[in-house]
CSV table of C-alpha atoms in Angstrom, one decimal:
chain,number,residue,atom,x,y,z
A,364,MET,CA,0.0,0.1,0.0
A,365,GLY,CA,2.8,2.4,0.8
A,366,LEU,CA,4.5,1.9,-2.5
A,367,PHE,CA,1.1,2.1,-4.4
A,368,GLY,CA,0.9,5.5,-2.7
A,369,PHE,CA,3.9,6.9,-3.5
A,370,ASP,CA,3.7,6.0,-7.1
A,371,ILE,CA,0.3,8.1,-7.3
A,372,VAL,CA,2.2,10.6,-5.8
A,373,VAL,CA,4.8,10.7,-8.5
A,374,LEU,CA,2.4,10.3,-10.9
A,375,ILE,CA,0.8,13.7,-9.5
A,376,ILE,CA,3.8,15.4,-9.3
A,377,VAL,CA,5.2,14.7,-13.1
A,378,VAL,CA,1.1,15.6,-14.3
A,379,LEU,CA,1.7,18.9,-12.6
A,380,ALA,CA,5.1,19.4,-14.0
A,381,ILE,CA,3.7,19.0,-17.6
A,382,LEU,CA,1.0,21.2,-17.0
A,383,VAL,CA,3.4,23.8,-15.7
A,384,LEU,CA,5.4,23.5,-18.6
A,385,VAL,CA,2.4,23.8,-21.0
A,386,ALA,CA,1.4,26.6,-19.1
A,387,GLY,CA,4.7,28.2,-19.4
A,388,VAL,CA,5.3,27.6,-23.2
A,389,LYS,CA,3.1,30.2,-25.6
A,390,THR,CA,3.6,29.3,-29.3
A,391,ILE,CA,3.0,32.4,-31.2
A,392,PRO,CA,1.8,32.4,-35.0
A,393,GLN,CA,3.7,34.5,-37.9
A,394,GLY,CA,2.1,38.0,-38.2
A,395,PHE,CA,0.6,38.5,-34.9
A,396,ASN,CA,2.0,39.7,-31.5
A,397,TYR,CA,0.5,38.7,-27.9
A,398,THR,CA,0.7,40.8,-25.0
A,399,VAL,CA,1.7,39.4,-21.5
A,400,GLU,CA,0.0,40.3,-18.7
A,401,ARG,CA,1.2,40.0,-14.8
A,402,PHE,CA,-1.6,40.3,-12.2
A,403,GLY,CA,-3.4,42.3,-15.0
A,404,ARG,CA,-0.8,44.7,-15.6
A,405,TYR,CA,1.3,44.7,-19.4
A,406,THR,CA,4.7,43.3,-18.8
A,407,LYS,CA,6.2,42.3,-22.2
A,408,THR,CA,5.1,41.2,-26.2
A,409,LEU,CA,5.7,37.9,-27.4
A,410,SER,CA,7.1,38.0,-31.1
A,411,PRO,CA,6.2,34.9,-33.2
A,412,GLY,CA,7.4,31.4,-32.3
A,413,LEU,CA,8.3,29.9,-29.0
A,414,ASN,CA,7.9,32.0,-26.0
A,415,LEU,CA,8.1,31.4,-22.3
A,416,ILE,CA,6.1,32.7,-19.6
A,417,VAL,CA,5.7,32.3,-15.7
A,418,PRO,CA,3.0,29.9,-15.4
A,419,PHE,CA,-0.4,30.7,-13.5
A,420,ILE,CA,1.0,34.5,-13.0
A,421,ASP,CA,1.3,35.6,-16.4
A,422,ARG,CA,-1.2,35.1,-18.9
A,423,ILE,CA,-1.8,36.2,-22.2
A,424,GLY,CA,-3.3,39.5,-22.6
A,425,ALA,CA,-4.5,40.8,-26.4
A,426,LYS,CA,-3.7,38.9,-29.7
A,427,MET,CA,-2.8,41.7,-31.8
A,428,ASN,CA,-2.7,41.1,-35.9
A,429,MET,CA,0.1,42.7,-36.9
A,430,MET,CA,-0.3,42.4,-41.0
A,431,GLU,CA,-1.6,45.0,-43.2
A,432,GLN,CA,-5.7,45.0,-42.7
A,433,VAL,CA,-8.2,46.7,-45.1
A,434,LEU,CA,-11.5,48.7,-43.4
A,435,ASP,CA,-14.0,49.4,-45.5
A,436,VAL,CA,-15.8,53.3,-45.0
A,437,PRO,CA,-19.2,53.3,-45.3
A,438,THR,CA,-21.2,55.7,-47.6
A,439,GLN,CA,-22.0,59.1,-46.0
A,440,GLU,CA,-23.2,62.2,-47.0
A,441,VAL,CA,-20.4,65.5,-47.4
A,442,ILE,CA,-21.8,69.1,-48.1
A,443,THR,CA,-18.7,70.7,-49.9
A,444,ARG,CA,-17.8,74.5,-49.6
A,445,ASP,CA,-20.4,75.5,-52.4
A,446,ASN,CA,-23.4,73.8,-50.7
A,447,ALA,CA,-23.6,70.8,-52.9
A,448,THR,CA,-24.6,67.6,-51.1
A,449,VAL,CA,-22.4,64.0,-52.4
A,450,SER,CA,-22.5,60.6,-51.2
A,451,VAL,CA,-18.8,59.6,-50.8
A,452,ASP,CA,-17.5,55.9,-49.5
A,453,GLY,CA,-13.6,54.8,-49.2
A,454,VAL,CA,-11.3,52.6,-48.0
A,455,THR,CA,-8.3,52.3,-45.6
A,456,PHE,CA,-5.2,50.5,-45.2
A,457,TYR,CA,-3.5,50.0,-42.2
A,458,GLN,CA,-1.1,48.0,-40.1
A,459,VAL,CA,-0.3,47.8,-36.1
A,460,VAL,CA,3.5,48.6,-35.7
A,461,ASP,CA,3.1,48.5,-31.9
A,462,ALA,CA,1.0,46.0,-30.3
A,463,ALA,CA,0.9,47.6,-26.3
A,464,ARG,CA,-0.2,50.5,-27.4
A,465,ALA,CA,-2.7,49.0,-30.3
A,466,ALA,CA,-3.9,46.9,-26.9
A,467,TYR,CA,-4.0,49.3,-24.4
A,468,GLU,CA,-3.9,53.0,-26.0
A,469,VAL,CA,-7.7,52.5,-27.3
A,470,ARG,CA,-10.7,50.5,-26.8
A,471,GLY,CA,-12.1,49.0,-30.0
A,472,LEU,CA,-9.4,49.8,-32.3
A,473,GLU,CA,-11.2,49.5,-35.7
A,474,ASN,CA,-14.4,51.4,-34.6
A,475,ALA,CA,-12.0,54.3,-33.2
A,476,LEU,CA,-10.0,54.0,-36.7
A,477,LEU,CA,-13.5,54.5,-38.8
A,478,ASN,CA,-14.8,57.1,-36.6
A,479,LEU,CA,-11.7,58.9,-37.1
A,480,THR,CA,-11.4,57.8,-41.3
A,481,MET,CA,-15.5,59.3,-41.6
A,482,THR,CA,-15.0,62.6,-39.6
A,483,ASN,CA,-11.1,63.6,-41.7
A,484,ILE,CA,-13.5,62.8,-45.0
A,485,ARG,CA,-15.9,65.3,-44.2
A,486,THR,CA,-13.3,67.7,-43.0
A,487,VAL,CA,-11.5,67.7,-46.0
A,488,MET,CA,-13.8,67.1,-48.6
A,489,GLY,CA,-16.1,69.9,-46.8
A,490,SER,CA,-13.4,72.6,-47.3
A,491,MET,CA,-13.4,71.8,-51.4
A,492,ASP,CA,-15.7,73.0,-54.1
A,493,LEU,CA,-17.5,70.4,-56.3
A,494,ASP,CA,-15.2,70.6,-59.0
A,495,GLN,CA,-12.3,70.3,-56.7
A,496,LEU,CA,-13.9,67.5,-55.6
A,497,LEU,CA,-14.3,66.1,-58.7
A,498,SER,CA,-11.1,66.6,-60.3
A,499,HIS,CA,-8.6,66.4,-57.6
A,500,ARG,CA,-9.1,62.8,-56.2
A,501,ASP,CA,-5.3,62.3,-55.6
A,502,ASP,CA,-4.9,65.3,-53.7
A,503,ILE,CA,-7.9,64.2,-51.4
A,504,ASN,CA,-6.0,60.7,-50.6
A,505,GLU,CA,-3.1,62.4,-49.9
A,506,ARG,CA,-4.5,64.7,-47.5
A,507,LEU,CA,-6.7,62.0,-45.5
A,508,LEU,CA,-3.3,59.9,-45.2
A,509,ARG,CA,-1.3,62.6,-43.6
A,510,VAL,CA,-4.3,63.8,-41.3
A,511,VAL,CA,-5.2,60.3,-40.4
A,512,ASP,CA,-1.7,58.9,-40.1
A,513,ALA,CA,-0.7,61.5,-37.4
A,514,ALA,CA,-4.1,61.0,-35.5
A,515,ALA,CA,-3.4,57.4,-35.5
A,516,ALA,CA,-0.1,57.2,-34.8
A,517,PRO,CA,-0.3,57.2,-30.4
A,518,TRP,CA,-2.2,53.9,-31.3
A,519,GLY,CA,0.3,52.1,-32.5
A,520,LEU,CA,-1.0,52.2,-36.1
A,521,LYS,CA,0.6,53.2,-39.3
A,522,ILE,CA,-2.1,54.2,-42.2
A,523,THR,CA,-0.8,53.0,-45.2
A,524,ARG,CA,-3.2,54.4,-47.8
A,525,ILE,CA,-6.9,56.1,-47.9
A,526,GLU,CA,-9.0,55.6,-51.2
A,527,ILE,CA,-11.9,57.5,-52.1
A,528,LYS,CA,-14.0,54.9,-53.9
A,529,ASP,CA,-16.9,56.9,-55.0
A,530,ILE,CA,-18.0,60.5,-55.6
A,531,VAL,CA,-21.6,60.6,-56.0
A,532,PRO,CA,-23.4,63.8,-56.6
A,533,PRO,CA,-27.1,64.1,-56.8
A,534,ALA,CA,-28.9,63.5,-60.0
A,535,ASP,CA,-30.0,66.9,-61.0
A,536,LEU,CA,-26.4,68.2,-60.2
A,537,VAL,CA,-25.0,65.7,-62.6
A,538,ASP,CA,-27.4,66.8,-65.4
A,539,SER,CA,-26.6,70.6,-64.5
A,540,MET,CA,-22.8,69.4,-64.9
A,541,ALA,CA,-23.5,67.3,-68.1
A,542,ARG,CA,-25.0,70.3,-69.8
A,543,GLN,CA,-22.2,72.9,-68.7
A,544,MET,CA,-19.8,70.1,-70.2
A,545,LYS,CA,-21.4,70.1,-73.1
A,546,ALA,CA,-21.7,74.2,-73.3
A,547,GLU,CA,-18.1,74.1,-72.5
A,548,ARG,CA,-17.2,71.9,-75.3
A,549,GLU,CA,-19.2,73.5,-77.9
A,550,LYS,CA,-17.6,77.2,-76.4
A,551,ARG,CA,-14.3,75.2,-77.5
A,552,ALA,CA,-15.3,74.0,-80.6
A,553,GLN,CA,-16.4,77.3,-81.9
A,554,VAL,CA,-13.2,78.6,-80.8
A,555,LEU,CA,-10.8,76.5,-82.4
A,556,GLU,CA,-13.1,76.7,-85.6
A,557,ALA,CA,-13.0,80.9,-85.3
A,558,GLU,CA,-9.4,80.1,-84.7
A,559,GLY,CA,-9.0,78.3,-87.5
A,560,GLN,CA,-10.9,80.7,-90.0
A,561,ARG,CA,-8.6,83.3,-88.6
A,562,GLN,CA,-5.5,81.2,-89.5
A,563,ALA,CA,-7.0,80.8,-93.1
A,564,GLN,CA,-7.8,84.4,-93.8
A,565,ILE,CA,-4.1,85.1,-92.9
A,566,LEU,CA,-2.5,82.6,-94.9
A,567,ARG,CA,-5.1,83.7,-98.0
A,568,ALA,CA,-3.7,87.5,-97.2
A,569,GLU,CA,-0.1,86.3,-97.0
A,570,GLY,CA,-0.7,84.3,-100.4
A,571,GLN,CA,-2.1,87.3,-102.0
A,572,LYS,CA,0.5,89.3,-100.9
A,573,GLN,CA,3.4,87.4,-102.0
A,574,ALA,CA,1.4,87.3,-105.1
A,575,GLN,CA,1.2,90.5,-105.5
A,576,ILE,CA,4.9,91.1,-104.6
A,577,LEU,CA,6.0,88.5,-107.5
A,578,GLU,CA,3.6,90.1,-109.7
A,579,ALA,CA,5.0,93.8,-109.1
A,580,GLU,CA,8.1,92.2,-109.3
A,581,GLY,CA,7.4,90.6,-112.9
A,582,ARG,CA,6.3,93.9,-114.1
A,583,ARG,CA,9.4,95.8,-112.9
A,584,GLU,CA,11.5,93.3,-114.8
A,585,ALA,CA,9.1,93.5,-118.0
A,586,ALA,CA,9.5,97.2,-117.6
A,587,PHE,CA,13.2,97.3,-117.3
A,588,ARG,CA,13.2,94.7,-120.5
A,589,ASP,CA,10.7,96.8,-122.6
A,590,ALA,CA,12.8,99.7,-121.6
A,591,GLU,CA,16.5,98.1,-122.4
A,592,ALA,CA,14.5,97.1,-125.6
A,593,ARG,CA,13.5,100.6,-126.4
A,594,GLU,CA,16.9,101.8,-125.5
A,595,ARG,CA,18.3,99.7,-127.8
A,596,SER,CA,16.1,100.6,-130.7
A,597,ALA,CA,16.6,104.0,-130.1
A,598,GLU,CA,20.4,103.5,-130.4
A,599,ALA,CA,19.9,101.4,-133.4
A,600,GLU,CA,17.6,104.1,-135.2
A,601,ALA,CA,20.1,107.0,-134.0
A,602,LYS,CA,22.7,104.8,-135.5
A,603,ALA,CA,20.9,104.5,-138.7
A,604,THR,CA,20.3,108.0,-138.8
A,605,GLN,CA,23.6,109.2,-138.3
A,606,MET,CA,24.9,106.6,-141.3
A,607,VAL,CA,22.0,108.4,-143.4
A,608,SER,CA,23.4,111.6,-142.1
A,609,GLU,CA,27.0,110.6,-143.3
A,610,ALA,CA,25.6,109.4,-146.5
A,611,ILE,CA,24.1,112.4,-147.4
A,612,ALA,CA,26.9,114.6,-146.4
A,613,ALA,CA,29.0,112.4,-148.8
A,614,GLY,CA,26.7,113.6,-151.7
A,615,ASP,CA,24.8,109.8,-151.5
A,616,VAL,CA,20.9,110.9,-152.2
A,617,GLN,CA,19.6,107.1,-152.4
A,618,ALA,CA,19.6,107.0,-148.5
A,619,ILE,CA,16.8,109.7,-148.5
A,620,ASN,CA,14.9,107.9,-150.6
A,621,TYR,CA,15.0,104.6,-148.6
A,622,PHE,CA,13.9,106.4,-145.7
A,623,ILE,CA,11.0,108.0,-147.3
A,624,ALA,CA,9.8,104.6,-149.4
A,625,GLN,CA,10.2,103.0,-146.1
A,626,GLY,CA,7.9,105.5,-144.0
A,627,TYR,CA,5.2,105.6,-146.8
A,628,THR,CA,5.7,101.6,-146.8
A,629,ARG,CA,4.7,101.6,-142.8
A,630,ALA,CA,2.0,104.4,-143.2
A,631,ILE,CA,0.0,102.1,-145.9
A,632,GLU,CA,0.5,98.8,-143.7
A,633,ARG,CA,-0.8,100.6,-140.9
A,634,LEU,CA,-3.7,101.9,-142.7
A,635,ALA,CA,-4.4,98.6,-144.2
A,636,SER,CA,-4.6,96.8,-140.7
A,637,ALA,CA,-6.3,99.1,-139.1
A,638,PRO,CA,-9.9,97.1,-137.4
A,639,ASN,CA,-12.2,99.6,-138.9
A,640,GLN,CA,-11.0,99.7,-142.3
A,641,LYS,CA,-12.4,96.7,-144.5
A,642,VAL,CA,-11.7,98.3,-148.0
A,643,LEU,CA,-8.7,100.8,-148.7
A,644,MET,CA,-9.2,103.0,-151.6
A,645,LEU,CA,-6.0,105.9,-152.0
A,646,PRO,CA,-4.6,107.7,-154.9
A,647,VAL,CA,-1.0,105.8,-155.4
A,648,GLU,CA,1.4,106.9,-157.7
A,649,ALA,CA,3.1,103.6,-158.5
A,650,THR,CA,5.8,105.4,-160.3
A,651,ALA,CA,6.8,107.2,-157.3
A,652,LEU,CA,6.4,103.9,-155.1
A,653,ILE,CA,8.9,101.6,-157.9
A,654,GLY,CA,11.4,104.5,-158.1
A,655,SER,CA,11.9,104.7,-154.2
A,656,LEU,CA,12.1,100.7,-154.6
A,657,GLY,CA,14.7,101.2,-157.4
A,658,GLY,CA,16.6,103.6,-155.0
A,659,ILE,CA,16.4,101.0,-152.2
A,660,ALA,CA,17.7,98.6,-154.5
A,661,GLU,CA,20.8,101.0,-155.4
A,662,ILE,CA,21.3,101.1,-151.9
A,663,ALA,CA,21.8,97.5,-151.7
A,664,ARG,CA,23.8,97.3,-154.7
A,665,GLU,CA,26.2,99.8,-153.4
A,666,ALA,CA,26.4,98.0,-149.9
A,667,PHE,CA,27.5,95.0,-151.7
A,668,GLY,CA,30.5,96.7,-153.3
A,669,GLY,CA,29.1,96.8,-157.2
A,670,ALA,CA,28.6,100.1,-159.2
A,671,PRO,CA,25.1,100.7,-160.5
A,672,ALA,CA,26.3,100.8,-164.1
A,673,GLU,CA,28.4,97.8,-163.8
A,674,SER,CA,25.1,95.8,-162.0
A,675,ALA,CA,22.8,96.8,-164.6
A,676,ARG,CA,25.2,95.7,-167.4
A,677,ARG,CA,25.9,92.1,-165.5
A,678,HIS,CA,21.8,91.5,-165.2
A,679,GLY,CA,21.2,93.1,-168.6
A,680,ARG,CA,19.0,95.9,-167.6
A,681,SER,CA,19.4,100.0,-167.1
A,682,ALA,CA,19.2,101.2,-163.5
A,683,VAL,CA,16.1,102.8,-162.6
A,684,PRO,CA,16.4,106.2,-161.1
A,685,PRO,CA,14.3,107.3,-158.1
A,686,ALA,CA,11.0,109.3,-158.3
A,687,GLY,CA,11.8,112.6,-158.5
A,688,SER,CA,15.3,112.4,-159.3
A,689,PRO,CA,16.9,115.4,-161.4
A,690,ASP,CA,18.3,112.5,-163.6
A,691,ARG,CA,15.1,111.1,-164.3
A,692,THR,CA,13.8,111.1,-167.9
A,693,PRO,CA,10.2,111.4,-168.7
């Protein structure tokens, strides 16, 4: 009986030792931190892995999730600075960085963070106009993140991101905005069309200006060429007149007959080619014209170096004196 009672005592001691060991060994999963309380007071924080505590004296307090978590922000009404009411909802990403402060600095961590986020959404968005609210969503997210992160830092939290999901204005306000946008687009279209027409008119004016410049330069060049031609013609006429004068001074009267015949024929040509003249009837003395032509022939013969009498004998005919010549026999 004594031996049997001893065995029972040993067995009880072993069981108690196992229970104490089990009570003092704590295994913490990855992504969590446990706080340890001794007689209700926080003593330390257990990190992931195998940890030891004093059995029956220490106990596990709060089990804090250290991974990044998502908190949905429900839809709420926000009045903007220009008195427009919009419905806004969002989402908040946060992470516990200090398990002790998250466990003991605030009660109801998620509820506190949710109310903090909603309050700051109303504050930030209520200080902006509706147009800014709809077009500066990134600025709103940045301001909210900065404000909420600073407010949640004493709780051992790190706010990693705050995103506004939807901003819904009233239906009548949406219709007004659509009409405004349509009017603005029509205005821009009209401005662009007017700008295009103005540019086209400028280009046409530039083209006309360039064309007029080129036309003026052409006229100037043509006038210069005409003047040059007239100058050369005048030089030729002057030279011809000088030669005739020299010929007359030398006693050659055939040159006078040549110029008279030339002017005579040109006058007849102008009269015959006039548009208001269909039939030309003038008393023309043929013998005078033939005599002038004969004078022209004599000049040509002298120009080629042959005497009048010798040329006549070579061709078997006599020289014809010009009309009105003193040597002409009737």
